[in-house]
Amino acid sequence: MWHSRGMVAVGSLAVLGLAACGTAADSPEAADADQGLTVFAAASLQTTFTKLGEQYEAANPGSTITFSFAGSSDLATQLTAGAPADVFASADTLTMDRVAAEELIDGQPVPFATNTLTIAVPAGNPAGITGFEDLADPGTRVVLCAPQVPCGAAAVEAQRAAGVTVNAVSEEGSVTDTLGKVRSGEADAGLVYVTDVLAAGNSVESIDFPEATDALTTYPVAAVAGGNSDRARSFIDLVTSPAGQQLLTDAGFGAP
């Protein structure tokens, strides 16, 4: 059983931090009473899924949806440790496969979006980064996602495609943490998704590079075994609906 640390409520939506131990409110009976739905989703989905959650609640009066956004590998670890959820949306297929191998997925995962890496630099690009090869400069402070995180695995593929080795000053557990180091000026550049740069507004700039096409990542979503399958599938239907796909496209995601 499990409860959240640092829950932030927005209307009836809630966003959770990492999971700990449980309370009576987490029981199946309580979930049925308030028509709750718990969604574990990759950190890069926070903006779009929060909007989708608002749409879900509006279309399902009396329902409440709770999100836990984090690195996909961290969420997978929580699921395999027994954390309760109804839906899991990963930033790559390998992490989803890991959860499915533990027989924690109900039905087949559904691909719903793709994402592409870009080089994020602080506003004004003070280090003068112009391309991927600049990330190998020993004097350039580069931050990456950790290799076990989907954006980190994609960064490994990008380096292989470019024939460039990046010596990162730090490796972060999620794409949002990686972008945070760039926004704060702690790093001269970072490899993140194009969607994260778009969501960051004027605080960062983006430098595209051709090898990013070799590191395209596919996002799958699935119902979690033992969760409320009907509500899970209704949310998945929303994600894959024309309205859901339009939100994802507007945020910079590609078609699945």
mmCIF file of C-alpha atoms in Angstrom:
data_model
loop_
_atom_site.group_PDB
_atom_site.id
_atom_site.type_symbol
_atom_site.label_atom_id
_atom_site.label_comp_id
_atom_site.label_asym_id
_atom_site.label_seq_id
_atom_site.Cartn_x
_atom_site.Cartn_y
_atom_site.Cartn_z
ATOM 1 C CA MET A 1 0.000 0.000 0.000
ATOM 2 C CA TRP A 2 1.125 3.452 -0.759
ATOM 3 C CA HIS A 3 0.547 7.181 -0.335
ATOM 4 C CA SER A 4 2.083 10.270 -1.846
ATOM 5 C CA ARG A 5 4.654 12.753 -0.617
ATOM 6 C CA GLY A 6 4.054 16.313 -1.622
ATOM 7 C CA MET A 7 0.735 16.013 -3.417
ATOM 8 C CA VAL A 8 -0.266 19.130 -5.328
ATOM 9 C CA ALA A 9 -3.961 19.357 -6.147
ATOM 10 C CA VAL A 10 -5.274 21.309 -9.130
ATOM 11 C CA GLY A 11 -9.075 21.315 -8.961
ATOM 12 C CA SER A 12 -9.909 17.681 -8.523
ATOM 13 C CA LEU A 13 -6.731 16.673 -10.329
ATOM 14 C CA ALA A 14 -3.741 15.721 -8.225
ATOM 15 C CA VAL A 15 -0.082 15.344 -9.050
ATOM 16 C CA LEU A 16 1.934 12.976 -6.899
ATOM 17 C CA GLY A 17 5.550 12.845 -5.887
ATOM 18 C CA LEU A 18 7.321 9.519 -5.335
ATOM 19 C CA ALA A 19 5.348 6.842 -3.547
ATOM 20 C CA ALA A 20 5.698 5.605 0.020
ATOM 21 C CA CYS A 21 3.338 3.621 2.279
ATOM 22 C CA GLY A 22 -0.459 3.302 2.142
ATOM 23 C CA THR A 23 -3.623 4.641 3.728
ATOM 24 C CA ALA A 24 -7.206 3.492 3.847
ATOM 25 C CA ALA A 25 -8.045 5.996 1.104
ATOM 26 C CA ASP A 26 -6.012 3.856 -1.298
ATOM 27 C CA SER A 27 -8.313 0.837 -0.895
ATOM 28 C CA PRO A 28 -10.309 -0.429 -3.894
ATOM 29 C CA GLU A 29 -13.512 0.483 -2.029
ATOM 30 C CA ALA A 30 -12.413 4.107 -1.680
ATOM 31 C CA ALA A 31 -11.343 4.266 -5.322
ATOM 32 C CA ASP A 32 -14.761 2.999 -6.422
ATOM 33 C CA ALA A 33 -16.517 5.524 -4.178
ATOM 34 C CA ASP A 34 -14.919 8.558 -5.786
ATOM 35 C CA GLN A 35 -14.420 7.044 -9.251
ATOM 36 C CA GLY A 36 -10.690 7.611 -8.925
ATOM 37 C CA LEU A 37 -8.142 6.900 -11.620
ATOM 38 C CA THR A 38 -4.377 6.840 -11.035
ATOM 39 C CA VAL A 39 -2.072 7.449 -13.986
ATOM 40 C CA PHE A 40 1.695 6.920 -13.947
ATOM 41 C CA ALA A 41 3.200 8.916 -16.819
ATOM 42 C CA ALA A 42 6.621 9.922 -18.098
ATOM 43 C CA ALA A 43 7.768 13.355 -16.963
ATOM 44 C CA SER A 44 7.731 14.685 -20.525
ATOM 45 C CA LEU A 45 3.953 14.106 -20.638
ATOM 46 C CA GLN A 46 3.090 16.338 -17.692
ATOM 47 C CA THR A 47 1.708 19.308 -19.612
ATOM 48 C CA THR A 48 -0.375 17.351 -22.113
ATOM 49 C CA PHE A 49 -1.622 14.692 -19.693
ATOM 50 C CA THR A 50 -2.676 17.310 -17.149
ATOM 51 C CA LYS A 51 -4.855 18.878 -19.850
ATOM 52 C CA LEU A 52 -6.192 15.461 -20.828
ATOM 53 C CA GLY A 53 -6.975 14.811 -17.174
ATOM 54 C CA GLU A 54 -9.103 17.940 -17.064
ATOM 55 C CA GLN A 55 -10.962 16.754 -20.153
ATOM 56 C CA TYR A 56 -11.438 13.298 -18.645
ATOM 57 C CA GLU A 57 -12.945 14.699 -15.458
ATOM 58 C CA ALA A 58 -15.221 17.041 -17.400
ATOM 59 C CA ALA A 59 -16.508 14.108 -19.460
ATOM 60 C CA ASN A 60 -16.904 11.868 -16.395
ATOM 61 C CA PRO A 61 -18.723 13.843 -13.653
ATOM 62 C CA GLY A 62 -17.748 12.744 -10.160
ATOM 63 C CA SER A 63 -14.449 11.260 -11.319
ATOM 64 C CA THR A 64 -11.021 12.224 -10.006
ATOM 65 C CA ILE A 65 -7.728 11.583 -11.744
ATOM 66 C CA THR A 66 -4.376 11.462 -9.969
ATOM 67 C CA PHE A 67 -1.091 11.673 -11.862
ATOM 68 C CA SER A 68 2.396 10.612 -10.864
ATOM 69 C CA PHE A 69 4.950 12.126 -13.259
ATOM 70 C CA ALA A 70 8.567 10.957 -13.118
ATOM 71 C CA GLY A 71 11.235 9.251 -15.178
ATOM 72 C CA SER A 72 9.758 6.189 -16.868
ATOM 73 C CA SER A 73 12.308 3.863 -15.292
ATOM 74 C CA ASP A 74 11.476 5.195 -11.800
ATOM 75 C CA LEU A 75 7.767 4.646 -12.428
ATOM 76 C CA ALA A 76 8.450 1.119 -13.677
ATOM 77 C CA THR A 77 10.389 0.401 -10.500
ATOM 78 C CA GLN A 78 7.464 1.632 -8.409
ATOM 79 C CA LEU A 79 5.024 -0.563 -10.330
ATOM 80 C CA THR A 80 7.177 -3.663 -9.982
ATOM 81 C CA ALA A 81 7.447 -2.906 -6.249
ATOM 82 C CA GLY A 82 3.661 -2.986 -5.955
ATOM 83 C CA ALA A 83 2.613 0.665 -6.228
ATOM 84 C CA PRO A 84 -1.042 0.804 -7.317
ATOM 85 C CA ALA A 85 -1.955 2.461 -10.613
ATOM 86 C CA ASP A 86 -4.540 2.096 -13.345
ATOM 87 C CA VAL A 87 -2.612 3.449 -16.358
ATOM 88 C CA PHE A 88 1.072 3.526 -17.270
ATOM 89 C CA ALA A 89 2.409 5.753 -20.070
ATOM 90 C CA SER A 90 6.109 5.300 -20.787
ATOM 91 C CA ALA A 91 8.486 7.402 -22.856
ATOM 92 C CA ASP A 92 9.826 4.300 -24.585
ATOM 93 C CA THR A 93 8.846 0.748 -25.465
ATOM 94 C CA LEU A 94 11.724 -0.900 -23.579
ATOM 95 C CA THR A 95 10.472 0.352 -20.210
ATOM 96 C CA MET A 96 6.935 -0.748 -21.041
ATOM 97 C CA ASP A 97 8.318 -4.174 -22.027
ATOM 98 C CA ARG A 98 10.053 -4.373 -18.649
ATOM 99 C CA VAL A 99 6.755 -3.838 -16.828
ATOM 100 C CA ALA A 100 4.916 -6.231 -19.157
ATOM 101 C CA ALA A 101 7.532 -8.916 -18.452
ATOM 102 C CA GLU A 102 6.468 -8.769 -14.799
ATOM 103 C CA GLU A 103 2.870 -9.467 -15.935
ATOM 104 C CA LEU A 104 1.782 -6.034 -14.715
ATOM 105 C CA ILE A 105 0.125 -4.931 -17.965
ATOM 106 C CA ASP A 106 -3.494 -5.707 -18.839
ATOM 107 C CA GLY A 107 -3.813 -6.171 -22.591
ATOM 108 C CA GLN A 108 -1.542 -4.786 -25.285
ATOM 109 C CA PRO A 109 0.224 -1.421 -24.896
ATOM 110 C CA VAL A 110 -0.904 1.164 -27.436
ATOM 111 C CA PRO A 111 1.650 3.459 -29.128
ATOM 112 C CA PHE A 112 0.264 7.011 -29.007
ATOM 113 C CA ALA A 113 3.114 9.450 -29.754
ATOM 114 C CA THR A 114 6.741 9.857 -30.719
ATOM 115 C CA ASN A 115 9.337 12.364 -29.563
ATOM 116 C CA THR A 116 12.673 13.643 -30.806
ATOM 117 C CA LEU A 117 15.765 14.871 -29.031
ATOM 118 C CA THR A 118 17.099 18.389 -29.405
ATOM 119 C CA ILE A 119 19.939 20.361 -27.845
ATOM 120 C CA ALA A 120 18.612 22.733 -25.198
ATOM 121 C CA VAL A 121 20.722 25.769 -24.293
ATOM 122 C CA PRO A 122 20.023 28.663 -21.910
ATOM 123 C CA ALA A 123 18.403 31.749 -23.396
ATOM 124 C CA GLY A 124 20.977 33.625 -25.467
ATOM 125 C CA ASN A 125 23.105 30.477 -25.918
ATOM 126 C CA PRO A 126 26.041 31.893 -23.901
ATOM 127 C CA ALA A 127 28.351 28.968 -24.769
ATOM 128 C CA GLY A 128 27.773 29.474 -28.504
ATOM 129 C CA ILE A 129 26.653 25.899 -29.198
ATOM 130 C CA THR A 130 26.007 25.378 -32.924
ATOM 131 C CA GLY A 131 25.770 21.594 -33.340
ATOM 132 C CA PHE A 132 26.135 18.180 -31.788
ATOM 133 C CA GLU A 133 29.923 18.107 -32.195
ATOM 134 C CA ASP A 134 30.189 21.075 -29.802
ATOM 135 C CA LEU A 135 28.886 18.854 -27.011
ATOM 136 C CA ALA A 136 32.168 16.909 -27.099
ATOM 137 C CA ASP A 137 34.206 20.021 -26.281
ATOM 138 C CA PRO A 138 35.820 19.448 -22.849
ATOM 139 C CA GLY A 139 35.025 23.032 -21.885
ATOM 140 C CA THR A 140 31.285 22.622 -22.534
ATOM 141 C CA ARG A 141 29.153 21.677 -19.550
ATOM 142 C CA VAL A 142 26.632 19.162 -20.879
ATOM 143 C CA VAL A 143 23.932 17.444 -18.861
ATOM 144 C CA LEU A 144 22.188 14.267 -20.028
ATOM 145 C CA CYS A 145 19.487 11.961 -18.789
ATOM 146 C CA ALA A 146 20.835 8.801 -17.154
ATOM 147 C CA PRO A 147 21.160 5.887 -19.632
ATOM 148 C CA GLN A 148 18.375 3.880 -17.955
ATOM 149 C CA VAL A 149 15.935 6.740 -18.583
ATOM 150 C CA PRO A 150 14.360 6.839 -22.075
ATOM 151 C CA CYS A 151 15.813 10.276 -22.909
ATOM 152 C CA GLY A 152 19.200 8.960 -21.783
ATOM 153 C CA ALA A 153 18.925 5.845 -23.931
ATOM 154 C CA ALA A 154 18.013 8.098 -26.864
ATOM 155 C CA ALA A 155 21.053 10.268 -26.123
ATOM 156 C CA VAL A 156 23.269 7.173 -26.341
ATOM 157 C CA GLU A 157 21.785 6.397 -29.768
ATOM 158 C CA ALA A 158 22.309 9.983 -30.902
ATOM 159 C CA GLN A 159 25.975 9.895 -29.884
ATOM 160 C CA ARG A 160 26.437 6.628 -31.730
ATOM 161 C CA ALA A 161 24.806 8.036 -34.865
ATOM 162 C CA ALA A 162 26.874 11.223 -34.706
ATOM 163 C CA GLY A 163 30.141 9.465 -33.888
ATOM 164 C CA VAL A 164 30.531 11.838 -30.948
ATOM 165 C CA THR A 165 31.126 11.012 -27.296
ATOM 166 C CA VAL A 166 29.680 13.453 -24.784
ATOM 167 C CA ASN A 167 31.267 13.623 -21.332
ATOM 168 C CA ALA A 168 28.366 14.835 -19.250
ATOM 169 C CA VAL A 169 28.895 16.811 -16.062
ATOM 170 C CA SER A 170 25.810 15.094 -14.645
ATOM 171 C CA GLU A 171 23.209 12.478 -15.533
ATOM 172 C CA GLU A 172 19.668 13.103 -14.346
ATOM 173 C CA GLY A 173 16.780 10.793 -13.500
ATOM 174 C CA SER A 174 14.237 12.559 -15.726
ATOM 175 C CA VAL A 175 14.105 14.855 -18.718
ATOM 176 C CA THR A 176 12.599 17.634 -16.595
ATOM 177 C CA ASP A 177 15.596 17.515 -14.234
ATOM 178 C CA THR A 178 17.947 17.650 -17.216
ATOM 179 C CA LEU A 179 16.171 20.684 -18.629
ATOM 180 C CA GLY A 180 16.155 22.293 -15.180
ATOM 181 C CA LYS A 181 19.965 22.303 -15.104
ATOM 182 C CA VAL A 182 20.017 24.085 -18.465
ATOM 183 C CA ARG A 183 17.385 26.635 -17.453
ATOM 184 C CA SER A 184 19.250 27.474 -14.260
ATOM 185 C CA GLY A 185 22.554 27.985 -16.084
ATOM 186 C CA GLU A 186 24.221 25.042 -14.332
ATOM 187 C CA ALA A 187 24.823 23.536 -17.773
ATOM 188 C CA ASP A 188 25.728 25.030 -21.142
ATOM 189 C CA ALA A 189 23.615 22.470 -22.973
ATOM 190 C CA GLY A 190 21.495 19.379 -22.466
ATOM 191 C CA LEU A 191 19.838 16.728 -24.593
ATOM 192 C CA VAL A 192 16.091 16.801 -24.008
ATOM 193 C CA TYR A 193 12.930 16.313 -26.046
ATOM 194 C CA VAL A 194 11.647 18.989 -28.404
ATOM 195 C CA THR A 195 8.399 19.003 -26.412
ATOM 196 C CA ASP A 196 10.203 20.040 -23.237
ATOM 197 C CA VAL A 197 11.887 22.983 -24.942
ATOM 198 C CA LEU A 198 8.543 24.130 -26.368
ATOM 199 C CA ALA A 199 6.947 23.927 -22.920
ATOM 200 C CA ALA A 200 9.812 25.913 -21.359
ATOM 201 C CA GLY A 201 9.030 29.029 -23.369
ATOM 202 C CA ASN A 202 11.703 31.729 -23.615
ATOM 203 C CA SER A 203 13.885 30.370 -20.813
ATOM 204 C CA VAL A 204 15.755 28.047 -23.182
ATOM 205 C CA GLU A 205 16.558 27.762 -26.872
ATOM 206 C CA SER A 206 16.667 24.715 -29.122
ATOM 207 C CA ILE A 207 19.349 23.583 -31.561
ATOM 208 C CA ASP A 208 18.250 20.764 -33.835
ATOM 209 C CA PHE A 209 20.710 18.178 -35.137
ATOM 210 C CA PRO A 210 20.219 15.628 -37.939
ATOM 211 C CA GLU A 211 21.218 12.572 -35.896
ATOM 212 C CA ALA A 212 18.136 13.076 -33.718
ATOM 213 C CA THR A 213 16.129 11.135 -36.290
ATOM 214 C CA ASP A 214 18.193 8.059 -35.388
ATOM 215 C CA ALA A 215 17.062 8.348 -31.764
ATOM 216 C CA LEU A 216 13.313 8.718 -32.241
ATOM 217 C CA THR A 217 11.408 7.361 -29.230
ATOM 218 C CA THR A 218 7.905 5.874 -29.212
ATOM 219 C CA TYR A 219 5.518 6.363 -26.285
ATOM 220 C CA PRO A 220 3.169 3.468 -25.374
ATOM 221 C CA VAL A 221 0.278 3.544 -22.892
ATOM 222 C CA ALA A 222 -1.394 0.573 -21.216
ATOM 223 C CA ALA A 223 -3.809 -0.435 -18.493
ATOM 224 C CA VAL A 224 -2.097 -1.771 -15.372
ATOM 225 C CA ALA A 225 -3.059 -5.250 -14.231
ATOM 226 C CA GLY A 226 -5.108 -5.165 -11.038
ATOM 227 C CA GLY A 227 -6.298 -1.612 -11.671
ATOM 228 C CA ASN A 228 -9.705 -0.431 -12.826
ATOM 229 C CA SER A 229 -9.603 -1.623 -16.412
ATOM 230 C CA ASP A 230 -12.776 0.159 -17.572
ATOM 231 C CA ARG A 231 -11.596 3.580 -16.386
ATOM 232 C CA ALA A 232 -8.088 2.891 -17.627
ATOM 233 C CA ARG A 233 -9.343 2.107 -21.093
ATOM 234 C CA SER A 234 -11.565 5.173 -21.154
ATOM 235 C CA PHE A 235 -8.525 7.346 -20.423
ATOM 236 C CA ILE A 236 -6.449 5.505 -23.041
ATOM 237 C CA ASP A 237 -9.265 6.066 -25.536
ATOM 238 C CA LEU A 238 -9.053 9.792 -24.762
ATOM 239 C CA VAL A 239 -5.276 9.823 -25.293
ATOM 240 C CA THR A 240 -5.643 8.143 -28.692
ATOM 241 C CA SER A 241 -8.737 10.132 -29.735
ATOM 242 C CA PRO A 242 -8.488 12.958 -32.298
ATOM 243 C CA ALA A 243 -8.729 15.495 -29.454
ATOM 244 C CA GLY A 244 -5.957 13.781 -27.495
ATOM 245 C CA GLN A 245 -3.758 13.467 -30.549
ATOM 246 C CA GLN A 246 -4.268 17.140 -31.368
ATOM 247 C CA LEU A 247 -3.120 18.147 -27.882
ATOM 248 C CA LEU A 248 -0.013 16.015 -28.304
ATOM 249 C CA THR A 249 0.683 17.461 -31.751
ATOM 250 C CA ASP A 250 0.301 21.000 -30.419
ATOM 251 C CA ALA A 251 2.862 20.174 -27.734
ATOM 252 C CA GLY A 252 5.400 19.021 -30.339
ATOM 253 C CA PHE A 253 4.909 15.244 -30.211
ATOM 254 C CA GLY A 254 4.960 13.261 -33.437
ATOM 255 C CA ALA A 255 2.451 10.700 -34.634
ATOM 256 C CA PRO A 256 2.858 7.151 -33.291
#
